[in-house]
Amino acid sequence: MDKLRLGVIGLGCRGTSLAKMIMGCIDEIDVVAFCDEYQDRVDHMVNHAKTEYNKDTFGSTNYKDLLNLDYVDAVLVATSWETHVSVSIDALKAGKITAMEVGGAYNEEELWELVDTYEATKTPFMFMENCCYGKIETTVTNMVRKGMFGKIVHCSGAYGHDLREEITKGDVNRHYRLRNYQARNGENYPTHELGPIAKILGINQGNKMVKLVSMASGEFGLTDYVKNNPDTVTQSLLETGFKQGDVVNTTIICENGESIALKLDTSLPRYYSREFNVQGTKGVYNELHKAFFFDGENEWNGAEFNNQQKYFDEYLVPIWKNATEEDLKKGHGGMYFFEFKAFADCALNNKPMPLDVYDAASWMVITCLSEKSIKEGVAVDIPDFTRGKYKTRAITDATELV
Amino acid sequence: MDKLRLGVIGLGCRGTSLAKMIMGCIDEIDVVAFCDEYQDRVDHMVNHAKTEYNKDTFGSTNYKDLLNLDYVDAVLVATSWETHVSVSIDALKAGKITAMEVGGAYNEEELWELVDTYEATKTPFMFMENCCYGKIETTVTNMVRKGMFGKIVHCSGAYGHDLREEITKGDVNRHYRLRNYQARNGENYPTHELGPIAKILGINQGNKMVKLVSMASGEFGLTDYVKNNPDTVTQSLLETGFKQGDVVNTTIICENGESIALKLDTSLPRYYSREFNVQGTKGVYNELHKAFFFDGENEWNGAEFNNQQKYFDEYLVPIWKNATEEDLKKGHGGMYFFEFKAFADCALNNKPMPLDVYDAASWMVITCLSEKSIKEGVAVDIPDFTRGKYKTRAITDATELV
């Protein structure tokens, strides 16, 4: 293979934008097929391929039709949260190299089935956590690997994103978030902040998460938002109500003694931030405070510690250093671009995927475990999806990609 | 009374500096007696009073001698954490108006005894949480009261203070933190961040904290620090070791649906911050991010949202507005000054204390409950020290003090 022939399953906002990005700037991937449960979304992408690239592509509302195509080497699964895992399992069984978009799991069993299917089929699988390719995240991870923060002791992060409009218009926009916020209460989107933290802490690679506890605030933000937007939001949503607490606080303890704090914060007004924070015995990085701070003397200029830019200049990882202005512009600011470049490289050259099925399972399981913890008011054990292999697995991350 | 005659019990770092501050700038208070278990500390303060103010004061190593003095109206209890409550109970019984310094409780029972003693004696009592008088905290509280953040949903804060030197030199400097870090593992100092948050949320005044869960990281920071400082820190501390985790993460749920996240972070290198964060249905304040951020349009200038200074100008509370440069210089940046002004005013004019015995008990109990939660891996119920009176008690805070 010199080009990976990709089918995209799931053409909501994420699937559509990723498909367009890949067609526009990932030379190693040839997008050949589209699927979504809604025919109009399929038509939109098939037309896009024809109009923009004069290219004929396959379209279907049944993903199994796509999995049956011989000329599809790989699939991107960007469906609703509920079906990421089951569609990916079918894709692995069909021998399609699988890129699974992020989300949280609905139960532990589906994740075990995903892991078992991967182990039985050996079909290459990558978990598409784009934040593991972020500029801040990769730079700080690089500094961690060089020992600049000493032994890492505590990391925290958030999915801090005001999604009130997206959620409450879900009935009109066919967005799965709405039904999830109506029916569930948990850390429903942990991986954007947990992924980079887990890589830093060597989760599944010498370390594991052992126990979790979550507590949720009440729900106030969405109800308030619906009430205040009678002209644009369906008012009957107030009758159904929302079960999801506005802020979910989760703490995780790892086998090697580190703690992780996560915050889901998506239904109150706020600035976007992943609130990335890494603390060790020799220093700390804090995104909100713009602080690279080290044991000993530190310089505060009233706005930031120690001139952030200096560290970004010195510790920027190769993928970021080597990217052209054009790469970054096409690749939605970089993260998606690097992520799909890595996926294509591993798929085409038969290299191990940088974010694998164990990462997917251990990061996504936080969602269903947090639901249980909140519901029952207890701490919950986190399963080891590597079945002990984490003890000897080598560290991998994006810091050495080129 | 036109002046409150005060005895200071406990002359470590905090007690000494407060005594000197009061003598220097709180005109309503006359410091007349000193006590500490160490004679040299007593001598130091008696000499200071004589040298600086040509004033004869009483000194003793037994606090009961001080409680027996007819001419002492009030006491400040600034002893080691272990004895704050028991000394204060004796002071209340002796009819001395009591100002109790902050710390965490060792068990729930001592707090019930404190509450019961207060209710039986009616001796005025104030809990000296100076951060309730902080500039940021009072300004944000004022904005909360004016509804600018809507319904408050989530608050968080930290005691983020690198105390490695203070702790590990505790054997030489007779500091109680050392033995606490050797023997306990919990949220040992919650009130600096929890106090202002509890006032915002109306805890004991229409609301209560109902459940808590804590998780601690392992201990790495102090061991590392001792090893790296062989010339200045007693190396045999490594044999005893430290039980206190470097970072303790605590989440609390309140009856009215709010969540609170606290972080104790005192044995790793870091900048000082209480990481004050208040989120509601209409906006958010975040100290680290310098963000006053509201529903709708917000302006980011690359360093902060919406020009912080504007809000400090507009919502600064009277005590801060009315303070002279001189007040702030003398009063250690303001917080202590306002706090002792309020204490003296309430004591002399028989007004209810702004931070009372129920605040003390409900904030300090977090420490022993967090120890239990960490040890047993469970969520823990938080007792209501008002025995139901919280339902009808009126909101009080520092925003209306003048």
Coordinates of C-alpha atoms in Angstrom, one line a residue, chain A residues 27-207:
Chain A
D27 CA -1.6 12.9 1.4
E28 CA -1.1 9.3 2.7
I29 CA -4.9 8.8 3.0
D30 CA -7.4 8.4 0.2
V31 CA -11.0 8.8 1.5
V32 CA -13.1 6.4 -0.6
A33 CA -16.3 5.7 1.3
F34 CA -18.8 7.4 3.6
C35 CA -21.5 6.2 6.0
D36 CA -24.0 7.8 8.3
E37 CA -27.5 6.8 9.5
Y38 CA -28.8 9.9 7.8
Q39 CA -28.9 9.9 4.0
D40 CA -28.5 13.7 3.7
R41 CA -25.2 13.6 5.5
V42 CA -23.9 10.8 3.2
D43 CA -25.0 12.8 0.2
H44 CA -23.3 15.9 1.4
M45 CA -19.9 14.2 1.7
V46 CA -20.3 12.2 -1.6
N47 CA -21.1 15.5 -3.3
H48 CA -18.2 17.2 -1.6
A49 CA -15.8 14.6 -2.9
K50 CA -17.2 15.0 -6.4
T51 CA -17.4 18.8 -6.4
E52 CA -14.0 19.5 -4.7
Y53 CA -11.9 16.6 -6.0
N54 CA -13.9 15.2 -8.9
K55 CA -13.8 11.9 -7.2
D56 CA -16.4 9.1 -7.0
T57 CA -16.9 7.7 -3.5
F58 CA -19.1 5.1 -2.0
G59 CA -22.0 6.1 0.3
S60 CA -24.4 4.1 2.5
T61 CA -26.6 4.5 5.6
N62 CA -25.5 1.0 6.7
Y63 CA -21.9 0.8 8.0
K64 CA -21.8 -3.0 7.3
D65 CA -22.0 -2.2 3.6
L66 CA -18.9 -0.2 4.0
L67 CA -17.1 -2.9 6.0
N68 CA -17.8 -5.3 3.1
L69 CA -15.9 -3.3 0.6
D70 CA -12.6 -5.0 -0.4
Y71 CA -11.1 -1.7 -1.4
V72 CA -11.5 -0.1 2.0
D73 CA -8.3 -0.7 4.1
A74 CA -9.2 1.3 7.1
V75 CA -12.2 3.1 8.8
L76 CA -12.6 6.1 11.0
V77 CA -15.4 5.6 13.5
A78 CA -16.9 9.0 14.3
T79 CA -20.4 8.0 15.1
S80 CA -22.5 8.9 18.2
W81 CA -20.8 8.1 21.5
E82 CA -23.2 5.1 22.0
T83 CA -21.9 3.2 19.0
H84 CA -18.1 4.0 18.8
V85 CA -17.2 0.7 20.4
S86 CA -19.7 -1.7 18.8
V87 CA -18.9 -0.3 15.3
S88 CA -15.2 -0.5 16.0
I89 CA -15.6 -4.2 17.1
D90 CA -17.3 -5.0 13.8
A91 CA -14.6 -3.1 11.9
L92 CA -11.8 -5.1 13.6
K93 CA -13.6 -8.3 12.9
A94 CA -13.9 -7.3 9.2
G95 CA -10.1 -6.8 9.2
K96 CA -10.4 -3.0 8.7
I97 CA -7.6 -1.0 10.3
T98 CA -9.6 1.1 12.8
A99 CA -9.3 4.7 14.0
M100 CA -11.9 5.2 16.8
E101 CA -12.9 8.7 17.8
V102 CA -13.1 9.6 21.5
G103 CA -15.9 9.5 24.0
G104 CA -16.8 7.6 27.1
A105 CA -17.9 4.1 27.6
Y106 CA -21.4 3.0 28.6
N107 CA -20.3 -0.2 30.4
E108 CA -17.1 -2.1 31.2
E109 CA -18.2 -5.1 29.2
E110 CA -18.1 -3.4 25.8
L111 CA -14.5 -2.4 26.5
W112 CA -13.4 -5.9 27.4
E113 CA -15.1 -7.1 24.2
L114 CA -13.1 -4.4 22.3
V115 CA -9.8 -5.5 23.8
D116 CA -10.6 -9.2 23.3
T117 CA -11.5 -8.6 19.7
Y118 CA -8.3 -6.7 19.1
E119 CA -6.3 -9.4 20.7
A120 CA -8.0 -12.1 18.7
T121 CA -7.9 -10.3 15.3
K122 CA -4.7 -8.4 15.7
T123 CA -6.2 -5.8 13.4
P124 CA -4.4 -2.5 13.9
F125 CA -6.4 -0.1 16.1
M126 CA -5.8 3.5 17.1
F127 CA -7.7 5.7 19.6
M128 CA -8.0 9.2 18.1
E129 CA -7.3 11.4 21.1
N130 CA -6.1 14.5 19.3
C131 CA -5.1 16.3 22.5
C132 CA -2.2 13.9 22.8
Y133 CA -0.8 15.8 19.8
G134 CA -1.4 19.3 21.3
K135 CA 1.4 21.8 21.4
I136 CA 1.3 22.4 25.1
E137 CA 0.7 18.7 25.9
T138 CA 3.6 17.4 23.8
T139 CA 6.0 20.1 24.9
V140 CA 5.2 19.5 28.6
T141 CA 5.4 15.7 28.1
N142 CA 8.8 16.2 26.5
M143 CA 10.0 18.2 29.5
V144 CA 8.6 15.4 31.8
R145 CA 10.6 12.8 29.9
K146 CA 13.8 14.9 30.3
G147 CA 13.2 14.9 34.1
M148 CA 12.6 18.7 34.4
F149 CA 9.6 18.3 36.8
G150 CA 11.2 15.4 38.7
K151 CA 9.0 12.6 39.8
I152 CA 5.4 13.5 38.7
V153 CA 3.1 13.4 41.7
H154 CA -0.2 15.1 40.6
C155 CA -1.8 16.0 37.3
S156 CA -5.1 17.7 36.7
G157 CA -7.2 18.8 33.8
A158 CA -10.7 19.7 32.6
Y159 CA -13.0 19.5 29.7
G160 CA -14.0 23.1 30.2
H161 CA -16.2 23.9 27.2
D162 CA -19.5 25.8 27.2
L163 CA -21.7 23.4 25.2
R164 CA -25.1 24.7 26.3
E165 CA -26.2 25.7 22.8
E166 CA -24.9 22.5 21.2
I167 CA -26.6 20.3 23.9
T168 CA -30.0 22.0 24.0
K169 CA -30.3 22.3 20.2
G170 CA -29.5 18.6 19.9
D171 CA -33.1 17.8 19.0
V172 CA -32.9 20.0 16.0
N173 CA -29.3 19.3 15.1
R174 CA -29.5 15.5 15.7
H175 CA -26.8 15.6 18.3
Y176 CA -26.3 12.7 20.7
R177 CA -25.1 14.9 23.5
L178 CA -28.7 16.0 24.2
R179 CA -30.0 12.5 25.1
N180 CA -26.9 11.8 27.1
Y181 CA -27.3 14.9 29.2
Q182 CA -31.0 14.0 29.7
A183 CA -30.4 10.4 30.8
R184 CA -26.9 10.1 32.4
N185 CA -24.8 11.8 35.1
G186 CA -21.1 11.2 35.0
E187 CA -17.7 12.2 33.6
N188 CA -19.0 11.8 30.0
Y189 CA -15.9 13.1 28.1
P190 CA -12.7 12.4 30.0
T191 CA -10.1 11.7 27.3
H192 CA -9.1 15.2 26.1
E193 CA -7.4 15.9 29.5
L194 CA -6.9 12.4 30.7
G195 CA -5.2 11.2 27.5
P196 CA -2.1 13.5 27.7
I197 CA -2.0 12.9 31.5
A198 CA -2.1 9.2 31.1
K199 CA 0.8 9.3 28.6
I200 CA 2.8 11.4 31.0
L201 CA 2.2 9.0 33.9
G202 CA 2.9 5.9 31.8
I203 CA -0.6 4.4 32.3
N204 CA -0.6 0.9 30.7
Q205 CA 3.1 1.3 30.3
G206 CA 4.6 0.6 33.7
N207 CA 1.8 2.2 35.7

